[in-house]
Each structure stands twice: as structure tokens, then as C-alpha cells.
Amino acid sequence: MRYLTGKPGWLLLLALGLAFPWFARNDYHLTVMSTAYIFALATVGLNLITGYTGQFNLAHSGFMAVGAYTVGILTVDHQVPFWIAFALSGVTATVLGFFIGLVSLRLKGHYFSIFTLCVGYIMFLVIEKWEGLTHGTVGIIGIPAPSPIGPLAFDSPRSLYYLVFFFLVLGVWVMHRIVTSLLGRTFMAIRNGDELAESLGINLMRNKLLAFMLSVFYAGLAGGLYAGFVRFLGPGLAGVEHTFDMTMYMLVGGLGTLLGPLLGALAVPWLTQYLQFLQEYRFIVFGPILVLLVIFLPHGIVGTWLGWRARREAGVAAPSRNAPIAGPSAAEVGTRPGGSHA
Amino acid sequence: MDLFLQQVLNGLTLGGIYSLVALGLTLVYGILHVPNFAHGAFYMAGAFVSFHLMKAYGFNYWLAMLGSAACVAVIATLAERLVFHPLRKASGLHPMIAAIGILLFLEAGAQAIWGADFHRMQTPYTGILDLGGVTAPVQRLLIIAAAFGLMVVLQLFLRRTVTGSTIIAMAQNRDGASLVGIDANKVAMLTFAISGALAAVAATLYAPINLVYPAMGHLVITKAFVIIILGGMGSVPGAIVGGLIIGFAESFGAFYISTDYKDIIAFALLVLILSLRPQGLFTKGAH
């Protein structure tokens, strides 16, 4: 079991992802999985600011929508080639994130969350009302599929699946590099106690801003992929319930771990698929699950398991469950320097 | 001039409702130091319960309001007992996420019971008064009178009664309050009950000139957050003043700037103010 969170575990996941089109019984399954990958990519980004840096951002789906609309508007209204628009989707989200972060990250804790909740609403309302730019409630239809790159054409569900999968793997790999670097530890130090971090000479504002921009860059790119994959857009994408969904993915798996949010983002949509009869009412089940997780398993499934393993290896007593959310990953960072990061 | 007075009337109506919602939010924040995202769902639940009591059981408007206040007070108290109490020592992120869990549950629950459609609530007060050129629907005047009346009652309760003082004491210093023998559990439950009842009354007052639907709490609660940031989190007078500021900003903004963007005005104001004063307008220091 212990090897599953190390390199072999990741290779297994990679192999499963590559082989999935052969398991999938129909194109619909491929579509469900690809959509899950897109939201997983955004969740991996959200986890950097919320899970690793400790700033509970509620505007993430807004940034995703900004990326998506960048692609939608540029390709449909201005005939920009898909890949150029896609590259710009990450850029617009990041530039916007810079300005929003500049104001919001000066606020601490709850203030930051409420501020970003409001920012999310502003984004939603602007997308809904600014018909000249965003087509308003009608939405953008007829977004072109990703154009072929050399011999690679993205004209079938299977090729689109691999395209999305490629970006998810790339995104997770880059995130792994970030969170295991000095920069990633700086972020975690801020999460675990910003006054202590500041006293160690960490520039809080600059690092929080960097984490925020990296995080919304992921959201922007995920949005860009979404536009190219689903090929129509409406203001609903910016809705705060998508941020709530992503928060749930993170929490189910474990905030501040790399594997947890990823597994959450891949597992929960399938759960929703198999609980089809719930449809719109899925939150009747998921709401209490969220509450129970927070109360009884605050570190999520992967986080709790990692914490348990780290403690067993270190032979120390279990810390209180109300310790800062860092629990498992701090232990992990402490006991496995430079080791594989789950 | 008449048009100006018309906007004043609208501003007072909106401000009254926002203040009531923000008051509940700010009381709970004062006690728990948690932004209760579920408060918007309490508001929504209040409107639906009133609507249901009137439609299915033929309750009169005021009786329905009373019933819904009691019902939502129970829901809020249950939320405190089952969710926030076990989390009272948890770090900042987790109670917020739990509050979102309650919000999602209540919204999906309302949708399962009453459907996703928009409903219109009837009110016995459909008349329109002409106050020297300003036309005032009676329901709006009612909202203003009831909201501000309730605020006075709440203020008297908090300042003049022992039970009210315990809430203030606990908001000021939890440890100090328990040192002098205040039962923190009882006060927390009472605060949640009051906050739920206020949300239900606000929703029942406002529903006849708006609509009743599962997502109706979203915008109101987000604006209530703007208000308590403006007014200082945990401050009762701040919530009232902040509510009026946002109410007036919105009604004048809708009239002089654009109806389409009226919902953005509150948020734009927040962004502007926090850019200049990160700790809010009236607070001494951010929490």
C-alpha cells in the first residue's frame, strides 16, 4: 500500500488514464471523464491557493469562465486560431488575477473569502449583462474544436480525451514541481502561520500573489480547454456552485495534498453519474457529506491516510484533529524531505 | 424631486431588508467568528416556509411570518448544534466549508420539496398610497416600518435585557464571558435562533415584491456580507448603517446609472472601499 502514493502510484494512475478509452463502453463515458479532467485541472490550481497557501478563494469558477470566454470570444467573434486563443485564456485569467489579488490578498482570512465571493458574483453578473462582449444569457455557440497540430487531429471523443488528459498530466506534473520546491514550502509556511512566515523573512504579499496568479492560470487554461471541448458557453460556468464543487473535490481527497484533490475531482463526478436519479438534488447528499467530512475527516481521505502513515513512521502520537489543516503534508514534508510528494 | 423621493423610498425598502439579513449575520459572526454562508439558505427557507404556510394551510400573512420565523429559528439552532458546535475550535477554513455544506443541503432540499420554479407570494397589502406625488406601494411602506421596528426591538433586547447583554458580552470576549458564568452554548444557540428568525422575517417581508425560488438567497447574502464588512464584522449599528448605504447605493444606482448593473453596485463599492481601507469603514482592526 505504501508505494501507492509514491512514483509507482502515479505511474499506475497514468497507465489507467492512458488505457481508459479501452475500458469506456461508449463515447459518453469518454466525455464524462474528459469533463472531469478539465475540472480536475482547475481543482489542482485551486488547491495551490486554498490547500497549500491557506487562502480560501471562492472566485475560482469565475476565473475559469474568464478563460473559457477568452477562447469563445476570440475564436467566434474574431476568428483567432484556437491555440492562440487557448494560450491567451491562461494569460487573461492571470492578468485579471494579478489585479484582483493585489487588492484581495491584503485582506486576511474571512475577509479574503468574502471578497472573492463578491468578485465571483461580479464576474458572473458582468458575463450575464455585457451582451456586446459575451452574448449575455444566450451564450456563445459554435466555438471551433481545437485545430489539428501536425498529424494530430482532435476530431473524435478519443482524441479530445487524450488532449485533455495530456494537459491534466502536464498540469499535475508542474504542480508537483511547484509544491516540492522551496516556493511550495514557502506557500505552506504562509498557510501554517503567516506571522511566523513573515518573521522568517518571507514576503507575504509577493508570495500570496504568486500563488494566486499560478492558481488562476490553471483555472484560465481549464476554462480554455472547456470552451474547446464543450464548444458552447453560458454565464452559468462562472456560477459559484462550480467553486463549491471544486472545494468538495479538494476536501474529499484532502486539502493541501496533490493526490487528494485529483482523486476527488475524478471520483465525485462518477458518483454523480451513478446517482443519476439525484440529478439536481445531488447536494441533498453532498451537502451533509461535506459537513461530515469537515467534522470527522478534516484532512480528507488521502490526507488522513498520509497523516496516519507519517505518524506511524515517525512513531509519534496523533495530533489533535483541530490542528491547522497542514497536518498531513507538514508531517510529510518534515519526514520525507525531497521524497515523492503525494 | 418626486423621482428623487421615489428612490429614497426604494433605498429605505432595500436597506431595511438588507439590514435585517446583515444583523443576523453579524450577530453570529460576533459569537462564532465564522462567516455563516448558510445564512442565505436560512433566508430562502424563510420565504418558502411562509409561502407554504399561506398557500397550503391558508395562514394569514402575519401568522405565516411568525410560523416561518419559528421554523427557521429551529433550523438555525440545529445547524449550530450539529455543525458549528463540533467545529468551534477548528481552523478558519473548515467551519466556512461546513457552512457551504449546509447551504447546499438546504437549497437542494427546498428544490426537492417545492421545485426549481419561481413562485409569487400573495400579500393582503396590495394598495398604493399617493404621498404628495410619491407613489408608495403599501407593501414597501410595510417593509420599512416592520424592518426598522424590528431593529429597534432587537437593539432594546440587546441593550436592556440580561439575555441580550450576554450575547454582547460573548461577542466581545468569549473567555471573559464564560469566566463570569455565561453559558456559551446557550448564548450561541440563542444567537443562531435570533439570526434565523430575522432572516425569515426579512424574506417574508421582501418576497411579495420579489419572487420565491431556491437560489433567492445568493445575492441577498452576498450583499449582507458586503454590508457587514462595510459596517465592521460583528457590529450591530454597523450592520444597520451598512444596510442603508447599500440600499441607497443600489436604488440610486439603478435609477441614475443602469438597472442592468444595479446588483454589481454593492460589490463594486466593496472592492473600492477595501482597496482604500482593507479593514472596512468602521472597524478598528480586521479579524
XYZ file of C-alpha atoms in Angstrom:
629
model
C 0.000 0.000 0.000
C 2.683 2.470 0.969
C 4.061 2.590 -2.538
C 0.765 3.741 -3.958
C 1.361 7.363 -3.127
C 4.902 7.320 -4.438
C 6.125 7.113 -8.003
C 4.564 3.677 -8.698
C 1.172 5.014 -7.669
C 1.439 7.937 -10.050
C 2.603 5.664 -12.881
C -0.384 3.412 -12.199
C -2.719 6.392 -12.416
C -1.024 7.474 -15.653
C -1.407 3.989 -17.110
C -5.064 3.843 -16.073
C -5.658 7.225 -17.669
C -3.971 6.169 -20.909
C -5.886 2.892 -21.003
C -9.261 4.352 -20.079
C -10.585 4.694 -23.671
C -10.404 0.908 -23.926
C -12.443 0.465 -20.756
C -15.004 3.056 -21.708
C -18.093 1.414 -23.090
C -19.178 4.400 -25.130
C -18.312 7.948 -26.105
C -20.468 9.263 -23.313
C -18.115 7.773 -20.736
C -15.196 9.415 -22.509
C -16.993 12.744 -22.377
C -17.750 12.402 -18.671
C -14.126 11.545 -17.944
C -12.761 14.373 -20.107
C -15.022 16.898 -18.360
C -13.853 15.510 -15.024
C -10.233 16.048 -16.167
C -10.960 19.666 -17.079
C -12.435 20.393 -13.663
C -9.631 18.367 -12.059
C -7.113 20.689 -13.733
C -8.911 23.717 -12.300
C -9.110 21.991 -8.897
C -5.382 21.289 -8.922
C -4.952 25.036 -9.407
C -7.456 25.953 -6.685
C -5.659 23.627 -4.290
C -2.492 25.722 -4.630
C -4.093 28.852 -3.190
C -6.663 27.227 -0.874
C -4.987 23.981 0.148
C -1.309 24.926 0.088
C -1.385 28.658 0.808
C -4.478 28.701 3.049
C -6.416 31.496 1.316
C -9.962 30.216 0.769
C -10.729 31.507 -2.727
C -14.387 31.498 -3.788
C -13.954 33.108 -7.230
C -12.230 30.192 -8.926
C -15.053 29.272 -11.300
C -15.193 32.950 -12.265
C -11.580 32.746 -13.439
C -12.368 29.533 -15.251
C -15.192 31.330 -17.035
C -12.846 34.199 -17.912
C -10.503 31.715 -19.587
C -13.368 29.998 -21.369
C -14.863 33.263 -22.610
C -11.443 34.399 -23.807
C -11.393 31.408 -26.130
C -15.074 31.739 -27.012
C -14.960 35.441 -27.859
C -11.638 35.327 -29.692
C -12.430 32.295 -31.839
C -16.090 33.026 -32.622
C -16.171 36.816 -32.851
C -12.632 37.493 -34.029
C -11.679 34.279 -35.853
C -8.471 33.888 -33.847
C -6.991 30.374 -34.238
C -7.910 28.093 -31.340
C -4.428 27.525 -29.960
C -3.570 31.215 -29.824
C -6.877 31.901 -28.029
C -6.170 28.974 -25.719
C -2.771 30.347 -24.763
C -4.403 33.719 -24.102
C -7.051 32.123 -21.867
C -4.402 31.424 -19.238
C -2.922 34.885 -19.753
C -6.186 36.846 -19.301
C -7.078 34.894 -16.163
C -3.600 35.525 -14.746
C -3.596 39.243 -15.568
C -7.032 39.625 -14.007
C -5.841 37.522 -11.070
C -2.912 39.888 -10.602
C -5.164 42.912 -10.163
C -7.766 41.118 -8.047
C -5.050 39.518 -5.941
C -3.382 42.879 -5.427
C -6.486 44.119 -3.622
C -7.905 40.938 -2.105
C -4.730 39.380 -0.728
C -4.168 42.333 1.548
C -7.239 41.050 3.365
C -6.899 38.290 5.889
C -8.871 35.091 6.390
C -12.617 35.582 6.193
C -12.289 38.958 4.538
C -10.429 37.380 1.647
C -13.058 34.650 1.216
C -15.958 37.095 1.277
C -14.147 39.439 -1.069
C -13.537 36.653 -3.581
C -17.168 35.533 -3.231
C -18.157 39.045 -4.316
C -15.596 39.035 -7.119
C -17.089 35.764 -8.342
C -20.527 37.360 -8.421
C -19.212 40.415 -10.250
C -17.694 38.129 -12.888
C -20.957 36.205 -13.232
C -23.057 39.367 -13.489
C -20.692 41.032 -15.966
C -20.737 37.939 -18.180
C -24.531 37.820 -17.972
C -25.141 41.526 -18.601
C -22.394 42.608 -21.012
C -24.172 41.311 -24.078
C -21.983 43.196 -26.536
C -18.957 41.219 -25.432
C -20.214 37.943 -24.013
C -23.566 37.457 -25.833
C -25.263 37.609 -22.415
C -27.626 34.831 -21.391
C -27.737 33.468 -24.951
C -24.138 32.359 -24.531
C -21.535 31.687 -27.179
C -22.224 28.892 -29.598
C -20.168 27.431 -32.426
C -16.753 27.513 -30.746
C -14.375 25.619 -33.050
C -12.807 22.381 -31.849
C -9.064 22.526 -31.143
C -7.343 22.751 -34.538
C -5.033 19.912 -35.586
C -1.391 20.062 -34.536
C 0.636 18.497 -37.345
C -0.671 14.946 -37.751
C -2.729 15.132 -34.537
C -6.368 15.922 -35.261
C -8.840 16.476 -32.434
C -11.998 15.409 -34.177
C -13.098 12.388 -32.137
C -14.044 11.940 -28.481
C -10.998 9.734 -28.068
C -8.504 12.242 -29.429
C -10.107 15.009 -27.377
C -9.867 12.748 -24.339
C -6.125 12.360 -24.851
C -5.717 16.073 -25.410
C -7.415 16.922 -22.127
C -5.572 14.104 -20.381
C -2.260 15.457 -21.671
C -2.952 18.887 -20.170
C -4.028 17.360 -16.855
C -0.845 15.290 -16.624
C 1.242 18.326 -17.571
C -0.617 20.451 -15.021
C -0.192 17.924 -12.217
C 3.494 17.437 -13.038
C 4.159 21.187 -12.974
C 2.183 21.471 -9.730
C 4.282 18.658 -8.262
C 7.408 20.608 -9.166
C 5.972 23.758 -7.592
C 4.843 22.261 -4.290
C 8.026 20.262 -3.729
C 10.206 23.290 -4.439
C 11.304 25.947 -1.992
C 8.471 28.091 -3.350
C 5.904 25.439 -2.429
C 7.270 25.239 1.098
C 7.116 28.997 1.319
C 3.416 28.806 0.462
C 2.865 26.144 3.119
C 4.741 28.223 5.665
C 2.327 31.087 4.960
C -0.623 28.742 5.374
C 0.657 27.367 8.670
C 1.178 30.786 10.179
C 1.685 33.955 8.232
C 3.160 35.914 11.114
C 5.783 33.251 11.707
C 6.481 33.090 7.980
C 6.898 36.845 7.847
C 9.282 36.761 10.785
C 11.401 34.304 8.799
C 11.770 36.930 6.115
C 9.107 35.653 3.719
C 7.479 38.412 1.714
C 3.817 37.541 2.352
C 2.191 39.693 -0.286
C 4.536 38.715 -3.089
C 4.253 35.001 -2.385
C 0.489 35.008 -1.890
C 0.104 36.949 -5.119
C 2.331 34.495 -6.951
C 0.334 31.523 -5.592
C -2.909 33.226 -6.557
C -1.724 34.006 -10.086
C -0.441 30.471 -10.631
C -3.728 29.144 -9.282
C -5.930 31.217 -11.586
C -3.626 30.448 -14.519
C -4.727 26.831 -14.089
C -8.350 27.969 -13.901
C -7.946 30.013 -17.086
C -6.397 27.149 -19.024
C -9.024 24.720 -17.731
C -11.652 27.197 -18.927
C -9.961 27.425 -22.321
C -9.995 23.637 -22.613
C -13.631 23.597 -21.537
C -14.521 26.025 -24.325
C -12.753 23.894 -26.918
C -14.240 20.686 -25.575
C -17.866 21.593 -24.859
C -17.937 24.206 -27.665
C -20.650 26.406 -26.213
C -20.586 28.703 -23.213
C -23.125 30.313 -20.895
C -22.763 32.560 -17.845
C -23.556 29.553 -15.629
C -19.926 28.415 -15.897
C -18.970 31.333 -13.634
C -21.560 30.275 -11.033
C -20.238 29.930 -7.514
C -21.629 26.382 -7.279
C -18.787 25.213 -9.522
C -16.337 26.621 -6.992
C -18.279 24.777 -4.292
C -17.971 21.591 -6.371
C -14.218 22.031 -6.653
C -13.968 22.769 -2.938
C -15.751 19.499 -2.316
C -13.331 17.609 -4.583
C -10.428 19.054 -2.613
C -11.961 18.252 0.728
C -12.961 14.691 -0.144
C -9.402 13.920 -1.170
C -7.560 16.147 1.238
C -6.674 19.826 1.133
C -3.020 20.532 0.578
C -2.111 17.181 -0.922
C -1.528 16.711 -4.624
C -3.183 13.318 -4.985
C -6.282 14.017 -2.883
C -7.984 16.783 -4.887
C -7.154 14.912 -8.080
C -8.838 11.719 -6.898
C -11.742 13.744 -5.524
C -12.189 15.544 -8.828
C -12.169 12.237 -10.724
C -14.305 10.235 -8.286
C -17.110 12.623 -7.377
C -18.352 13.261 -10.957
C -18.616 9.490 -11.459
C -20.505 9.196 -8.221
C -22.867 11.844 -9.586
C -23.210 9.874 -12.813
C -24.150 6.725 -10.976
C -26.500 8.645 -8.727
C -28.314 9.876 -11.829
C -31.661 9.793 -10.069
C -30.376 12.531 -7.796
C -29.649 14.962 -10.630
C -30.358 18.453 -9.363
C -30.754 17.146 -5.849
C -27.235 15.769 -5.538
C -26.451 18.387 -2.939
C -29.001 16.834 -0.577
C -26.465 14.028 -0.321
C -23.263 16.002 -0.926
C -24.072 18.826 1.491
C -24.175 16.544 4.538
C -21.145 14.619 3.210
C -19.233 17.904 3.126
C -20.301 18.669 6.699
C -19.447 15.180 7.957
C -16.057 15.267 6.233
C -15.217 18.611 7.790
C -16.185 17.368 11.233
C -14.864 13.807 11.198
C -12.242 13.682 8.447
C -10.944 17.248 8.108
C -7.865 16.143 6.193
C -9.833 14.207 3.594
C -9.269 10.617 2.610
C -5.755 10.882 1.206
C -4.744 13.475 3.790
C -5.873 11.328 6.704
C -4.144 8.284 5.321
C -0.892 10.179 4.697
C -1.017 11.653 8.181
C -1.606 8.235 9.687
C 1.292 6.752 7.735
C 3.638 9.635 8.529
C 2.837 9.337 12.213
C 3.332 5.607 12.186
C 6.719 6.031 10.533
C 7.716 8.785 12.910
C 6.224 6.892 15.860
C 4.572 9.954 17.352
C 1.140 10.334 18.875
C -1.739 11.552 16.773
C -2.120 15.329 16.802
C -5.471 16.883 17.561
C -7.803 16.889 14.615
C -8.150 20.598 15.066
C -4.516 21.225 14.277
C -4.005 23.568 11.320
C -5.035 21.928 8.083
C -1.368 21.348 7.396
C -1.412 18.162 9.468
C -0.550 15.503 6.953
C 1.501 17.408 4.461
C 3.532 19.189 7.098
C 4.345 15.828 8.601
C 5.093 14.582 5.154
C 7.343 17.483 4.305
C 9.061 17.053 7.628
C 9.643 13.331 7.399
C 10.281 12.902 3.717
C 12.495 15.720 2.537
C 12.828 15.644 -1.202
C 10.850 12.435 -1.290
C 7.967 11.644 -3.543
C 5.130 14.010 -2.872
C 1.655 12.587 -2.839
C -37.729 65.881 -6.964
C -40.534 63.304 -6.802
C -38.346 60.855 -8.620
C -35.623 61.531 -6.097
C -38.018 60.834 -3.216
C -39.125 57.674 -5.003
C -35.520 56.469 -4.918
C -35.279 57.371 -1.235
C -38.301 55.160 -0.618
C -36.785 52.321 -2.625
C -33.486 52.755 -0.823
C -35.197 52.510 2.553
C -37.045 49.359 1.486
C -33.926 47.609 0.240
C -31.850 48.957 3.098
C -34.343 47.660 5.672
C -34.283 44.158 4.241
C -30.509 44.093 3.839
C -30.036 45.383 7.379
C -32.226 42.629 8.840
C -30.294 39.929 6.995
C -26.961 41.520 7.845
C -27.948 41.841 11.520
C -28.374 38.094 11.859
C -25.125 37.503 10.046
C -23.218 39.985 12.163
C -24.607 38.599 15.454
C -23.472 35.100 14.507
C -20.110 36.418 13.367
C -19.691 38.206 16.667
C -20.252 34.976 18.594
C -18.579 32.397 16.388
C -16.188 34.390 14.215
C -17.408 32.394 11.255
C -18.896 33.922 8.117
C -22.068 31.869 8.005
C -22.552 31.221 4.291
C -25.640 29.191 5.203
C -27.427 32.383 6.249
C -28.626 32.922 2.663
C -30.232 29.497 2.810
C -31.973 30.445 6.065
C -33.358 33.476 4.241
C -34.542 31.323 1.335
C -36.050 28.753 3.720
C -37.930 31.550 5.490
C -39.575 32.671 2.265
C -40.541 29.128 1.283
C -41.982 28.235 4.683
C -44.139 31.389 4.703
C -45.186 30.734 1.135
C -46.103 27.168 2.000
C -47.996 28.082 5.176
C -50.049 30.643 3.248
C -50.696 28.516 0.200
C -51.227 25.057 1.668
C -52.735 25.903 5.048
C -54.319 29.258 4.325
C -52.386 31.065 7.065
C -52.688 34.804 7.126
C -49.601 36.800 6.142
C -48.515 37.744 9.662
C -49.187 34.317 11.102
C -47.181 32.763 8.285
C -44.329 35.150 9.035
C -44.409 34.127 12.680
C -44.530 30.433 11.811
C -41.658 30.753 9.380
C -39.575 32.734 11.905
C -40.075 29.941 14.434
C -39.331 27.248 11.882
C -36.122 28.847 10.586
C -35.025 29.603 14.151
C -35.218 25.853 14.785
C -33.255 25.081 11.586
C -30.586 27.617 12.554
C -30.332 26.240 16.092
C -29.988 22.721 14.709
C -27.208 23.932 12.414
C -25.413 25.392 15.405
C -25.804 22.219 17.462
C -24.998 19.680 14.756
C -22.384 21.511 12.710
C -20.855 24.643 14.200
C -20.667 23.453 17.796
C -18.460 20.434 16.990
C -16.287 22.749 14.883
C -15.947 25.609 17.349
C -12.217 25.020 17.804
C -11.409 24.151 14.189
C -9.268 26.332 11.966
C -10.772 29.113 9.849
C -11.290 27.176 6.643
C -13.336 24.267 7.923
C -16.356 25.977 9.510
C -16.692 28.027 6.319
C -16.749 24.887 4.204
C -19.239 23.290 6.611
C -21.463 26.352 6.249
C -21.351 25.837 2.498
C -22.397 22.231 3.087
C -25.487 23.415 4.991
C -26.238 25.941 2.258
C -26.087 23.303 -0.475
C -28.218 20.908 1.557
C -30.969 23.423 2.330
C -31.097 24.706 -1.247
C -31.298 21.253 -2.742
C -33.860 20.342 -0.089
C -36.061 23.322 -0.969
C -35.749 22.448 -4.624
C -36.750 18.853 -3.934
C -39.817 19.927 -1.961
C -41.018 22.965 -3.895
C -39.279 22.604 -7.271
C -36.928 24.963 -9.078
C -39.713 27.230 -10.332
C -40.285 30.817 -9.366
C -43.253 31.381 -7.075
C -45.144 34.543 -6.341
C -46.192 35.196 -2.761
C -49.527 36.903 -2.178
C -49.866 39.706 0.314
C -53.021 41.231 1.733
C -51.483 44.679 1.209
C -51.688 45.418 -2.494
C -52.790 49.049 -2.323
C -50.781 52.024 -3.485
C -50.611 55.226 -1.494
C -50.014 58.627 -3.026
C -47.851 60.666 -0.688
C -47.819 64.058 -2.359
C -46.589 62.865 -5.735
C -44.592 59.895 -4.494
C -46.402 56.648 -5.201
C -45.746 54.132 -2.470
C -46.979 50.551 -2.625
C -48.283 49.674 0.822
C -46.084 46.565 0.954
C -42.986 48.760 0.649
C -44.124 51.023 3.471
C -44.834 47.900 5.469
C -41.327 46.609 4.866
C -39.820 49.878 6.020
C -41.977 50.075 9.138
C -41.559 46.421 10.098
C -37.820 46.262 9.407
C -36.965 49.372 11.350
C -39.418 48.483 14.128
C -37.732 45.116 14.474
C -34.317 46.730 14.577
C -35.409 48.957 17.458
C -36.812 45.936 19.311
C -33.596 43.999 18.750
C -31.498 46.918 19.920
C -33.616 47.230 23.075
C -33.322 43.496 23.652
C -29.547 43.552 23.305
C -29.009 46.655 25.425
C -31.745 46.451 28.056
C -32.171 42.778 28.927
C -29.803 40.450 30.715
C -30.110 37.797 27.999
C -29.293 40.390 25.371
C -26.275 41.577 27.330
C -24.909 38.041 27.495
C -24.860 37.967 23.689
C -22.962 41.247 23.571
C -20.621 40.065 26.309
C -19.833 36.874 24.483
C -19.282 38.702 21.211
C -16.813 40.991 22.949
C -14.862 38.315 24.766
C -15.794 34.660 24.783
C -13.417 33.624 27.530
C -14.287 36.558 29.715
C -17.959 35.824 29.291
C -17.589 32.220 30.400
C -15.480 33.381 33.364
C -18.400 35.404 34.693
C -20.673 32.388 34.338
C -22.268 32.894 30.946
C -23.273 29.596 29.351
C -21.579 29.819 25.964
C -23.670 27.006 24.499
C -26.944 28.622 25.409
C -25.892 32.001 24.063
C -24.640 30.503 20.792
C -27.935 28.657 20.278
C -29.955 31.741 21.114
C -27.906 33.843 18.704
C -28.445 31.374 15.891
C -32.174 31.264 16.639
C -32.410 35.072 16.504
C -30.375 35.246 13.320
C -32.567 32.610 11.650
C -35.766 34.362 12.744
C -34.504 37.715 11.422
C -33.658 36.139 8.065
C -37.112 34.523 7.867
C -38.898 37.793 8.674
C -36.798 39.707 6.148
C -37.544 37.110 3.476
C -41.284 37.103 4.198
C -41.393 40.891 4.068
C -39.478 41.118 0.810
C -40.940 38.090 -1.015
C -44.233 39.749 -2.113
C -42.353 42.370 -4.160
C -39.829 39.837 -5.370
C -40.119 36.146 -6.184
C -39.603 32.939 -4.218
C -37.116 30.420 -5.668
C -34.342 28.160 -4.323
C -31.425 30.425 -5.287
C -33.079 33.604 -3.985
C -30.683 33.838 -1.049
C -27.490 34.128 -3.097
C -27.478 37.782 -3.988
C -29.014 38.910 -0.700
C -26.492 37.037 1.420
C -23.553 38.226 -0.661
C -24.740 41.790 -0.221
C -25.194 41.155 3.500
C -21.528 40.175 3.612
C -20.619 43.398 1.850
C -22.683 45.234 4.473
C -21.024 43.649 7.484
C -17.609 44.319 6.018
C -18.601 47.942 5.477
C -20.121 48.200 8.928
C -17.463 46.210 10.724
C -17.909 42.491 11.271
C -19.781 41.815 14.485
C -21.075 45.364 14.853
C -24.851 45.790 15.230
C -25.106 49.520 14.411
C -22.627 48.887 11.593
C -24.980 46.350 10.021
C -27.865 48.827 10.060
C -25.827 51.728 8.656
C -24.143 49.444 6.113
C -27.539 48.084 5.042
C -28.835 51.575 4.413
C -25.703 52.560 2.486
C -26.036 49.571 0.172
C -29.823 50.014 -0.124
C -29.455 53.640 -1.193
C -26.455 52.982 -3.421
C -28.470 50.354 -5.222
C -31.711 52.249 -5.667
C -29.961 55.436 -6.809
C -27.507 53.459 -8.907
C -30.327 51.584 -10.621
C -32.030 54.887 -11.390
C -29.114 57.107 -12.370
C -26.653 54.574 -13.766
C -28.246 51.372 -15.049
C -30.839 48.850 -13.916
C -28.853 46.057 -15.528
C -25.854 46.685 -13.344
C -27.623 47.509 -10.070
C -26.545 44.224 -8.488
C -22.926 44.971 -9.238
C -23.013 48.342 -7.470
C -22.776 46.858 -3.967
C -19.812 44.695 -4.958
C -18.073 47.487 -6.825
C -18.474 49.640 -3.715
C -16.900 46.883 -1.633
C -13.969 46.484 -3.993
C -13.439 50.239 -3.987
C -13.648 50.590 -0.218
C -11.482 47.590 0.586
C -8.878 48.824 -1.879
C -8.645 52.030 0.103
C -9.361 50.674 3.594
C -8.740 46.926 3.915
C -10.196 46.849 7.438
C -13.641 48.148 6.434
C -15.216 51.524 7.017
C -15.952 51.462 10.713
C -13.735 48.707 12.127
C -10.678 49.416 14.133
C -8.874 46.258 13.098
C -9.572 43.314 10.819
C -10.213 39.934 12.405
